[in-house]
Amino acid sequence: MKAYIVTIIGATLLAAMAGILAPEKWRSYVQVITGLVIISCIISPVTTVVKSDIFRGFDSVEENIENNERLQTELVMEELKKRVCEDIEARMEKEFNLSVRADCDIRVDGEGAIEGVDGVRVYGDKLTDRARDRLCEVYGLEPYEVENE
């Protein structure tokens, strides 16, 4: 810090002497140039800060944000899958008096956005055609996407 202050004082004294010794018609040019020298001496510590690794680690912050977004999408998908399976089981029991356990797949696009139900597997009682059609209607599936195992 001491060397920094001495440098600024030295540059200021040299600028003052150059301004005094310079001829009158050149004085304004000399003041501009010496002003630039003084400003560069003042901001020289900024270059050492910029060259240092104060921004090191910010890449990992961006990676953590991306990982959190992926984790959040996975958690939402698991919750949606759980609720869809519960809905299928309740719907089959209520509407068709079938005792089933359900499992499903969730369709996700390339960016991680949930698009809907991709397929359903039903275990337990055999599905009737009406029950299969009802699942297709509710979840936007084709009959071959509803499996009865």
Short mmCIF file of N, CA and C in Angstrom, two decimals:
data_model
loop_
_atom_site.label_atom_id
_atom_site.label_comp_id
_atom_site.label_asym_id
_atom_site.label_seq_id
_atom_site.Cartn_x
_atom_site.Cartn_y
_atom_site.Cartn_z
N MET A 1 0.83 -1.18 0.00
CA MET A 1 0.00 0.00 0.00
C MET A 1 0.88 1.26 0.00
N LYS A 2 2.02 1.18 0.72
CA LYS A 2 2.92 2.33 0.79
C LYS A 2 3.50 2.65 -0.59
N ALA A 3 3.88 1.62 -1.33
CA ALA A 3 4.44 1.82 -2.67
C ALA A 3 3.39 2.42 -3.60
N TYR A 4 2.15 2.02 -3.44
CA TYR A 4 1.06 2.54 -4.25
C TYR A 4 0.89 4.05 -4.03
N ILE A 5 0.90 4.46 -2.78
CA ILE A 5 0.73 5.89 -2.45
C ILE A 5 1.93 6.69 -2.95
N VAL A 6 3.13 6.15 -2.77
CA VAL A 6 4.35 6.84 -3.24
C VAL A 6 4.31 7.00 -4.76
N THR A 7 3.83 5.99 -5.47
CA THR A 7 3.73 6.07 -6.94
C THR A 7 2.77 7.17 -7.36
N ILE A 8 1.62 7.25 -6.71
CA ILE A 8 0.64 8.29 -7.07
C ILE A 8 1.20 9.68 -6.76
N ILE A 9 1.85 9.84 -5.61
CA ILE A 9 2.43 11.15 -5.26
C ILE A 9 3.53 11.52 -6.25
N GLY A 10 4.38 10.57 -6.60
CA GLY A 10 5.46 10.82 -7.55
C GLY A 10 4.91 11.22 -8.92
N ALA A 11 3.87 10.52 -9.39
CA ALA A 11 3.29 10.84 -10.69
C ALA A 11 2.65 12.23 -10.66
N THR A 12 2.05 12.60 -9.53
CA THR A 12 1.42 13.91 -9.41
C THR A 12 2.48 15.02 -9.41
N LEU A 13 3.58 14.81 -8.69
CA LEU A 13 4.66 15.81 -8.67
C LEU A 13 5.29 15.98 -10.05
N LEU A 14 5.52 14.87 -10.75
CA LEU A 14 6.08 14.96 -12.10
C LEU A 14 5.11 15.68 -13.05
N ALA A 15 3.81 15.43 -12.89
CA ALA A 15 2.83 16.10 -13.73
C ALA A 15 2.83 17.60 -13.45
N ALA A 16 2.94 17.97 -12.21
CA ALA A 16 2.97 19.40 -11.86
C ALA A 16 4.21 20.06 -12.44
N MET A 17 5.37 19.40 -12.33
CA MET A 17 6.60 19.97 -12.87
C MET A 17 6.55 20.07 -14.39
N ALA A 18 5.98 19.05 -15.03
CA ALA A 18 5.86 19.09 -16.50
C ALA A 18 4.94 20.22 -16.91
N GLY A 19 3.89 20.45 -16.14
CA GLY A 19 2.97 21.55 -16.45
C GLY A 19 3.63 22.91 -16.29
N ILE A 20 4.51 23.03 -15.32
CA ILE A 20 5.21 24.32 -15.08
C ILE A 20 6.26 24.55 -16.15
N LEU A 21 7.00 23.50 -16.52
CA LEU A 21 8.10 23.64 -17.48
C LEU A 21 7.65 23.69 -18.93
N ALA A 22 6.45 23.23 -19.20
CA ALA A 22 5.99 23.19 -20.59
C ALA A 22 5.68 24.59 -21.09
N PRO A 23 5.94 24.85 -22.38
CA PRO A 23 5.58 26.16 -22.95
C PRO A 23 4.06 26.36 -22.89
N GLU A 24 3.64 27.61 -22.89
CA GLU A 24 2.23 27.95 -22.72
C GLU A 24 1.34 27.27 -23.77
N LYS A 25 1.72 27.21 -25.03
CA LYS A 25 0.85 26.64 -26.05
C LYS A 25 0.77 25.12 -25.96
N TRP A 26 1.71 24.46 -25.28
CA TRP A 26 1.68 23.01 -25.13
C TRP A 26 1.10 22.56 -23.79
N ARG A 27 0.86 23.50 -22.90
CA ARG A 27 0.48 23.18 -21.53
C ARG A 27 -0.79 22.30 -21.46
N SER A 28 -1.78 22.60 -22.27
CA SER A 28 -3.03 21.81 -22.21
C SER A 28 -2.79 20.37 -22.64
N TYR A 29 -1.93 20.17 -23.64
CA TYR A 29 -1.61 18.81 -24.08
C TYR A 29 -0.84 18.04 -23.00
N VAL A 30 0.11 18.72 -22.38
CA VAL A 30 0.91 18.11 -21.31
C VAL A 30 0.00 17.73 -20.14
N GLN A 31 -0.98 18.59 -19.80
CA GLN A 31 -1.89 18.29 -18.69
C GLN A 31 -2.77 17.07 -19.00
N VAL A 32 -3.21 16.93 -20.24
CA VAL A 32 -4.02 15.77 -20.62
C VAL A 32 -3.18 14.50 -20.50
N ILE A 33 -1.97 14.52 -21.01
CA ILE A 33 -1.12 13.33 -20.98
C ILE A 33 -0.74 12.97 -19.55
N THR A 34 -0.35 13.96 -18.76
CA THR A 34 0.02 13.66 -17.37
C THR A 34 -1.21 13.23 -16.55
N GLY A 35 -2.38 13.74 -16.90
CA GLY A 35 -3.60 13.30 -16.24
C GLY A 35 -3.87 11.83 -16.51
N LEU A 36 -3.65 11.42 -17.77
CA LEU A 36 -3.82 10.00 -18.11
C LEU A 36 -2.82 9.12 -17.35
N VAL A 37 -1.59 9.62 -17.18
CA VAL A 37 -0.58 8.86 -16.43
C VAL A 37 -1.01 8.70 -14.98
N ILE A 38 -1.51 9.78 -14.38
CA ILE A 38 -1.96 9.71 -12.98
C ILE A 38 -3.14 8.76 -12.84
N ILE A 39 -4.10 8.83 -13.77
CA ILE A 39 -5.26 7.92 -13.72
C ILE A 39 -4.80 6.48 -13.85
N SER A 40 -3.85 6.20 -14.74
CA SER A 40 -3.38 4.82 -14.89
C SER A 40 -2.66 4.35 -13.62
N CYS A 41 -1.96 5.26 -12.93
CA CYS A 41 -1.34 4.87 -11.66
C CYS A 41 -2.39 4.57 -10.60
N ILE A 42 -3.48 5.34 -10.60
CA ILE A 42 -4.53 5.13 -9.60
C ILE A 42 -5.26 3.81 -9.83
N ILE A 43 -5.53 3.48 -11.09
CA ILE A 43 -6.31 2.26 -11.35
C ILE A 43 -5.45 1.02 -11.56
N SER A 44 -4.13 1.14 -11.42
CA SER A 44 -3.27 -0.03 -11.61
C SER A 44 -3.58 -1.18 -10.66
N PRO A 45 -3.97 -0.96 -9.41
CA PRO A 45 -4.33 -2.12 -8.56
C PRO A 45 -5.55 -2.88 -9.06
N VAL A 46 -6.41 -2.22 -9.83
CA VAL A 46 -7.59 -2.90 -10.36
C VAL A 46 -7.17 -4.03 -11.29
N THR A 47 -6.11 -3.84 -12.05
CA THR A 47 -5.65 -4.89 -12.96
C THR A 47 -5.18 -6.11 -12.20
N THR A 48 -4.57 -5.91 -11.03
CA THR A 48 -4.14 -7.08 -10.26
C THR A 48 -5.35 -7.82 -9.69
N VAL A 49 -6.43 -7.09 -9.35
CA VAL A 49 -7.64 -7.74 -8.85
C VAL A 49 -8.30 -8.54 -9.96
N VAL A 50 -8.36 -7.96 -11.16
CA VAL A 50 -8.98 -8.64 -12.29
C VAL A 50 -8.18 -9.89 -12.66
N LYS A 51 -6.85 -9.81 -12.57
CA LYS A 51 -6.02 -10.96 -12.90
C LYS A 51 -6.09 -12.05 -11.83
N SER A 52 -6.46 -11.68 -10.62
CA SER A 52 -6.54 -12.68 -9.55
C SER A 52 -7.75 -13.58 -9.78
N ASP A 53 -7.84 -14.59 -8.98
CA ASP A 53 -8.90 -15.58 -9.14
C ASP A 53 -10.10 -15.31 -8.24
N ILE A 54 -10.52 -14.05 -8.16
CA ILE A 54 -11.66 -13.75 -7.30
C ILE A 54 -12.94 -14.34 -7.86
N PHE A 55 -12.98 -14.61 -9.17
CA PHE A 55 -14.17 -15.17 -9.78
C PHE A 55 -14.10 -16.69 -9.88
N ARG A 56 -13.05 -17.27 -9.33
CA ARG A 56 -12.91 -18.71 -9.36
C ARG A 56 -14.03 -19.32 -8.53
N GLY A 57 -14.63 -20.37 -9.04
CA GLY A 57 -15.69 -21.03 -8.31
C GLY A 57 -17.08 -20.68 -8.81
N PHE A 58 -17.21 -19.63 -9.61
CA PHE A 58 -18.52 -19.28 -10.12
C PHE A 58 -19.01 -20.30 -11.14
N ASP A 59 -18.11 -21.00 -11.81
CA ASP A 59 -18.52 -22.06 -12.73
C ASP A 59 -19.27 -23.15 -11.98
N SER A 60 -18.78 -23.47 -10.79
CA SER A 60 -19.46 -24.52 -10.01
C SER A 60 -20.84 -24.05 -9.56
N VAL A 61 -21.02 -22.75 -9.36
CA VAL A 61 -22.34 -22.22 -9.00
C VAL A 61 -23.32 -22.46 -10.14
N GLU A 62 -22.88 -22.19 -11.38
CA GLU A 62 -23.74 -22.43 -12.54
C GLU A 62 -24.07 -23.92 -12.67
N GLU A 63 -23.07 -24.78 -12.42
CA GLU A 63 -23.33 -26.22 -12.48
C GLU A 63 -24.32 -26.63 -11.40
N ASN A 64 -24.20 -26.04 -10.22
CA ASN A 64 -25.13 -26.36 -9.14
C ASN A 64 -26.55 -25.93 -9.49
N ILE A 65 -26.69 -24.79 -10.15
CA ILE A 65 -28.02 -24.32 -10.56
C ILE A 65 -28.62 -25.31 -11.55
N GLU A 66 -27.81 -25.76 -12.53
CA GLU A 66 -28.30 -26.72 -13.51
C GLU A 66 -28.67 -28.05 -12.84
N ASN A 67 -27.83 -28.49 -11.89
CA ASN A 67 -28.12 -29.74 -11.18
C ASN A 67 -29.40 -29.60 -10.37
N ASN A 68 -29.61 -28.44 -9.74
CA ASN A 68 -30.83 -28.22 -8.96
C ASN A 68 -32.06 -28.23 -9.85
N GLU A 69 -31.95 -27.65 -11.04
CA GLU A 69 -33.08 -27.65 -11.97
C GLU A 69 -33.42 -29.08 -12.39
N ARG A 70 -32.37 -29.88 -12.67
CA ARG A 70 -32.60 -31.28 -13.03
C ARG A 70 -33.22 -32.05 -11.87
N LEU A 71 -32.72 -31.81 -10.68
CA LEU A 71 -33.26 -32.49 -9.50
C LEU A 71 -34.71 -32.09 -9.27
N GLN A 72 -35.00 -30.81 -9.46
CA GLN A 72 -36.38 -30.33 -9.28
C GLN A 72 -37.30 -31.00 -10.30
N THR A 73 -36.87 -31.10 -11.55
CA THR A 73 -37.67 -31.76 -12.58
C THR A 73 -37.90 -33.23 -12.22
N GLU A 74 -36.86 -33.90 -11.73
CA GLU A 74 -37.02 -35.31 -11.34
C GLU A 74 -38.00 -35.46 -10.18
N LEU A 75 -37.93 -34.54 -9.21
CA LEU A 75 -38.85 -34.61 -8.08
C LEU A 75 -40.30 -34.38 -8.52
N VAL A 76 -40.48 -33.43 -9.43
CA VAL A 76 -41.82 -33.16 -9.94
C VAL A 76 -42.33 -34.38 -10.71
N MET A 77 -41.45 -34.99 -11.51
CA MET A 77 -41.84 -36.18 -12.27
C MET A 77 -42.24 -37.32 -11.34
N GLU A 78 -41.48 -37.53 -10.28
CA GLU A 78 -41.81 -38.61 -9.34
C GLU A 78 -43.15 -38.35 -8.66
N GLU A 79 -43.37 -37.09 -8.26
CA GLU A 79 -44.64 -36.75 -7.61
C GLU A 79 -45.81 -36.92 -8.58
N LEU A 80 -45.62 -36.48 -9.83
CA LEU A 80 -46.67 -36.64 -10.83
C LEU A 80 -46.95 -38.12 -11.08
N LYS A 81 -45.89 -38.91 -11.19
CA LYS A 81 -46.05 -40.35 -11.42
C LYS A 81 -46.83 -40.98 -10.27
N LYS A 82 -46.49 -40.61 -9.05
CA LYS A 82 -47.18 -41.15 -7.87
C LYS A 82 -48.67 -40.80 -7.91
N ARG A 83 -48.96 -39.54 -8.22
CA ARG A 83 -50.36 -39.10 -8.24
C ARG A 83 -51.16 -39.73 -9.37
N VAL A 84 -50.53 -39.89 -10.53
CA VAL A 84 -51.22 -40.54 -11.65
C VAL A 84 -51.53 -41.98 -11.29
N CYS A 85 -50.58 -42.69 -10.68
CA CYS A 85 -50.82 -44.08 -10.29
C CYS A 85 -51.94 -44.17 -9.26
N GLU A 86 -51.94 -43.27 -8.29
CA GLU A 86 -53.01 -43.26 -7.29
C GLU A 86 -54.36 -42.98 -7.94
N ASP A 87 -54.37 -42.05 -8.91
CA ASP A 87 -55.61 -41.73 -9.60
C ASP A 87 -56.13 -42.92 -10.41
N ILE A 88 -55.23 -43.62 -11.08
CA ILE A 88 -55.64 -44.79 -11.86
C ILE A 88 -56.26 -45.84 -10.94
N GLU A 89 -55.57 -46.11 -9.83
CA GLU A 89 -56.08 -47.13 -8.90
C GLU A 89 -57.44 -46.74 -8.35
N ALA A 90 -57.59 -45.48 -7.95
CA ALA A 90 -58.88 -45.02 -7.41
C ALA A 90 -59.96 -45.01 -8.48
N ARG A 91 -59.62 -44.58 -9.67
CA ARG A 91 -60.59 -44.51 -10.77
C ARG A 91 -61.08 -45.91 -11.16
N MET A 92 -60.16 -46.87 -11.23
CA MET A 92 -60.55 -48.22 -11.60
C MET A 92 -61.45 -48.83 -10.51
N GLU A 93 -61.14 -48.53 -9.25
CA GLU A 93 -61.95 -49.04 -8.15
C GLU A 93 -63.34 -48.41 -8.17
N LYS A 94 -63.39 -47.11 -8.31
CA LYS A 94 -64.66 -46.38 -8.23
C LYS A 94 -65.55 -46.62 -9.46
N GLU A 95 -64.97 -46.50 -10.65
CA GLU A 95 -65.78 -46.55 -11.86
C GLU A 95 -66.05 -47.98 -12.36
N PHE A 96 -65.10 -48.90 -12.13
CA PHE A 96 -65.24 -50.24 -12.72
C PHE A 96 -65.15 -51.36 -11.68
N ASN A 97 -65.00 -51.02 -10.42
CA ASN A 97 -64.92 -51.98 -9.34
C ASN A 97 -63.80 -52.99 -9.57
N LEU A 98 -62.66 -52.48 -10.04
CA LEU A 98 -61.48 -53.31 -10.28
C LEU A 98 -60.42 -52.97 -9.24
N SER A 99 -59.83 -53.97 -8.66
CA SER A 99 -58.75 -53.78 -7.69
C SER A 99 -57.43 -53.93 -8.43
N VAL A 100 -56.75 -52.81 -8.65
CA VAL A 100 -55.51 -52.84 -9.42
C VAL A 100 -54.42 -52.02 -8.71
N ARG A 101 -53.21 -52.28 -9.12
CA ARG A 101 -52.05 -51.48 -8.74
C ARG A 101 -51.48 -50.95 -10.06
N ALA A 102 -51.15 -49.67 -10.10
CA ALA A 102 -50.74 -49.07 -11.37
C ALA A 102 -49.30 -48.58 -11.32
N ASP A 103 -48.70 -48.53 -12.49
CA ASP A 103 -47.38 -47.95 -12.68
C ASP A 103 -47.43 -47.22 -14.01
N CYS A 104 -46.72 -46.11 -14.13
CA CYS A 104 -46.77 -45.35 -15.38
C CYS A 104 -45.42 -44.74 -15.68
N ASP A 105 -45.27 -44.27 -16.90
CA ASP A 105 -44.08 -43.56 -17.34
C ASP A 105 -44.51 -42.14 -17.70
N ILE A 106 -43.65 -41.18 -17.38
CA ILE A 106 -43.92 -39.78 -17.68
C ILE A 106 -43.07 -39.38 -18.88
N ARG A 107 -43.68 -38.70 -19.85
CA ARG A 107 -43.00 -38.26 -21.06
C ARG A 107 -42.41 -36.87 -20.81
N VAL A 108 -41.12 -36.72 -21.14
CA VAL A 108 -40.41 -35.46 -20.94
C VAL A 108 -39.74 -35.09 -22.26
N ASP A 109 -39.78 -33.79 -22.62
CA ASP A 109 -39.12 -33.37 -23.85
C ASP A 109 -37.62 -33.19 -23.61
N GLY A 110 -36.89 -32.81 -24.63
CA GLY A 110 -35.43 -32.66 -24.54
C GLY A 110 -34.96 -31.61 -23.56
N GLU A 111 -35.81 -30.66 -23.24
CA GLU A 111 -35.43 -29.59 -22.32
C GLU A 111 -35.86 -29.89 -20.88
N GLY A 112 -36.43 -31.05 -20.66
CA GLY A 112 -36.83 -31.43 -19.31
C GLY A 112 -38.25 -31.03 -18.94
N ALA A 113 -39.02 -30.51 -19.89
CA ALA A 113 -40.40 -30.13 -19.60
C ALA A 113 -41.29 -31.37 -19.69
N ILE A 114 -42.18 -31.51 -18.73
CA ILE A 114 -43.08 -32.66 -18.68
C ILE A 114 -44.18 -32.49 -19.71
N GLU A 115 -44.35 -33.51 -20.55
CA GLU A 115 -45.36 -33.45 -21.60
C GLU A 115 -46.61 -34.24 -21.27
N GLY A 116 -46.50 -35.29 -20.45
CA GLY A 116 -47.68 -36.07 -20.10
C GLY A 116 -47.32 -37.50 -19.77
N VAL A 117 -48.34 -38.34 -19.73
CA VAL A 117 -48.16 -39.76 -19.42
C VAL A 117 -47.79 -40.49 -20.70
N ASP A 118 -46.77 -41.33 -20.61
CA ASP A 118 -46.26 -42.02 -21.80
C ASP A 118 -46.81 -43.44 -21.90
N GLY A 119 -47.05 -44.09 -20.80
CA GLY A 119 -47.58 -45.45 -20.83
C GLY A 119 -48.03 -45.85 -19.44
N VAL A 120 -48.96 -46.80 -19.39
CA VAL A 120 -49.50 -47.26 -18.11
C VAL A 120 -49.44 -48.78 -18.06
N ARG A 121 -49.03 -49.30 -16.91
CA ARG A 121 -49.06 -50.74 -16.65
C ARG A 121 -49.96 -50.96 -15.44
N VAL A 122 -50.89 -51.88 -15.57
CA VAL A 122 -51.86 -52.16 -14.51
C VAL A 122 -51.68 -53.60 -14.07
N TYR A 123 -51.57 -53.81 -12.77
CA TYR A 123 -51.40 -55.15 -12.19
C TYR A 123 -52.63 -55.47 -11.34
N GLY A 124 -53.06 -56.68 -11.36
CA GLY A 124 -54.21 -57.08 -10.55
C GLY A 124 -55.33 -57.58 -11.44
N ASP A 125 -56.54 -57.08 -11.17
CA ASP A 125 -57.71 -57.50 -11.96
C ASP A 125 -57.50 -57.16 -13.43
N LYS A 126 -58.09 -58.00 -14.27
CA LYS A 126 -58.02 -57.80 -15.73
C LYS A 126 -58.86 -56.59 -16.12
N LEU A 127 -58.28 -55.70 -16.94
CA LEU A 127 -59.01 -54.52 -17.40
C LEU A 127 -60.07 -54.90 -18.43
N THR A 128 -61.21 -54.30 -18.33
CA THR A 128 -62.22 -54.47 -19.37
C THR A 128 -61.89 -53.49 -20.49
N ASP A 129 -62.54 -53.68 -21.63
CA ASP A 129 -62.31 -52.75 -22.74
C ASP A 129 -62.74 -51.33 -22.37
N ARG A 130 -63.84 -51.24 -21.62
CA ARG A 130 -64.31 -49.92 -21.18
C ARG A 130 -63.30 -49.25 -20.25
N ALA A 131 -62.71 -50.04 -19.36
CA ALA A 131 -61.73 -49.49 -18.42
C ALA A 131 -60.48 -49.03 -19.17
N ARG A 132 -60.03 -49.83 -20.13
CA ARG A 132 -58.86 -49.44 -20.95
C ARG A 132 -59.17 -48.17 -21.73
N ASP A 133 -60.36 -48.09 -22.33
CA ASP A 133 -60.75 -46.90 -23.09
C ASP A 133 -60.80 -45.68 -22.19
N ARG A 134 -61.27 -45.87 -20.95
CA ARG A 134 -61.35 -44.75 -20.01
C ARG A 134 -59.95 -44.22 -19.67
N LEU A 135 -59.00 -45.11 -19.45
CA LEU A 135 -57.62 -44.68 -19.18
C LEU A 135 -57.04 -43.94 -20.39
N CYS A 136 -57.33 -44.45 -21.57
CA CYS A 136 -56.85 -43.79 -22.79
C CYS A 136 -57.45 -42.39 -22.91
N GLU A 137 -58.71 -42.26 -22.59
CA GLU A 137 -59.40 -40.98 -22.67
C GLU A 137 -58.83 -39.98 -21.66
N VAL A 138 -58.63 -40.42 -20.44
CA VAL A 138 -58.18 -39.52 -19.38
C VAL A 138 -56.74 -39.08 -19.58
N TYR A 139 -55.88 -40.00 -19.99
CA TYR A 139 -54.45 -39.70 -20.06
C TYR A 139 -53.93 -39.50 -21.48
N GLY A 140 -54.80 -39.47 -22.46
CA GLY A 140 -54.38 -39.21 -23.83
C GLY A 140 -53.48 -40.30 -24.38
N LEU A 141 -53.82 -41.54 -24.09
CA LEU A 141 -53.01 -42.67 -24.53
C LEU A 141 -53.70 -43.44 -25.65
N GLU A 142 -52.94 -44.26 -26.34
CA GLU A 142 -53.47 -45.20 -27.31
C GLU A 142 -53.68 -46.53 -26.56
N PRO A 143 -54.61 -47.37 -27.02
CA PRO A 143 -54.88 -48.63 -26.32
C PRO A 143 -53.64 -49.51 -26.11
N TYR A 144 -52.71 -49.49 -27.07
CA TYR A 144 -51.51 -50.32 -26.92
C TYR A 144 -50.56 -49.77 -25.85
N GLU A 145 -50.78 -48.54 -25.39
CA GLU A 145 -49.94 -47.94 -24.35
C GLU A 145 -50.42 -48.29 -22.93
N VAL A 146 -51.54 -48.97 -22.85
CA VAL A 146 -52.09 -49.42 -21.56
C VAL A 146 -51.90 -50.93 -21.49
N GLU A 147 -51.00 -51.38 -20.63
CA GLU A 147 -50.71 -52.81 -20.49
C GLU A 147 -51.36 -53.36 -19.24
N ASN A 148 -51.92 -54.54 -19.36
CA ASN A 148 -52.53 -55.22 -18.22
C ASN A 148 -51.68 -56.45 -17.92
N GLU A 149 -50.98 -56.44 -16.81
CA GLU A 149 -50.06 -57.55 -16.49
C GLU A 149 -50.53 -58.31 -15.28
#
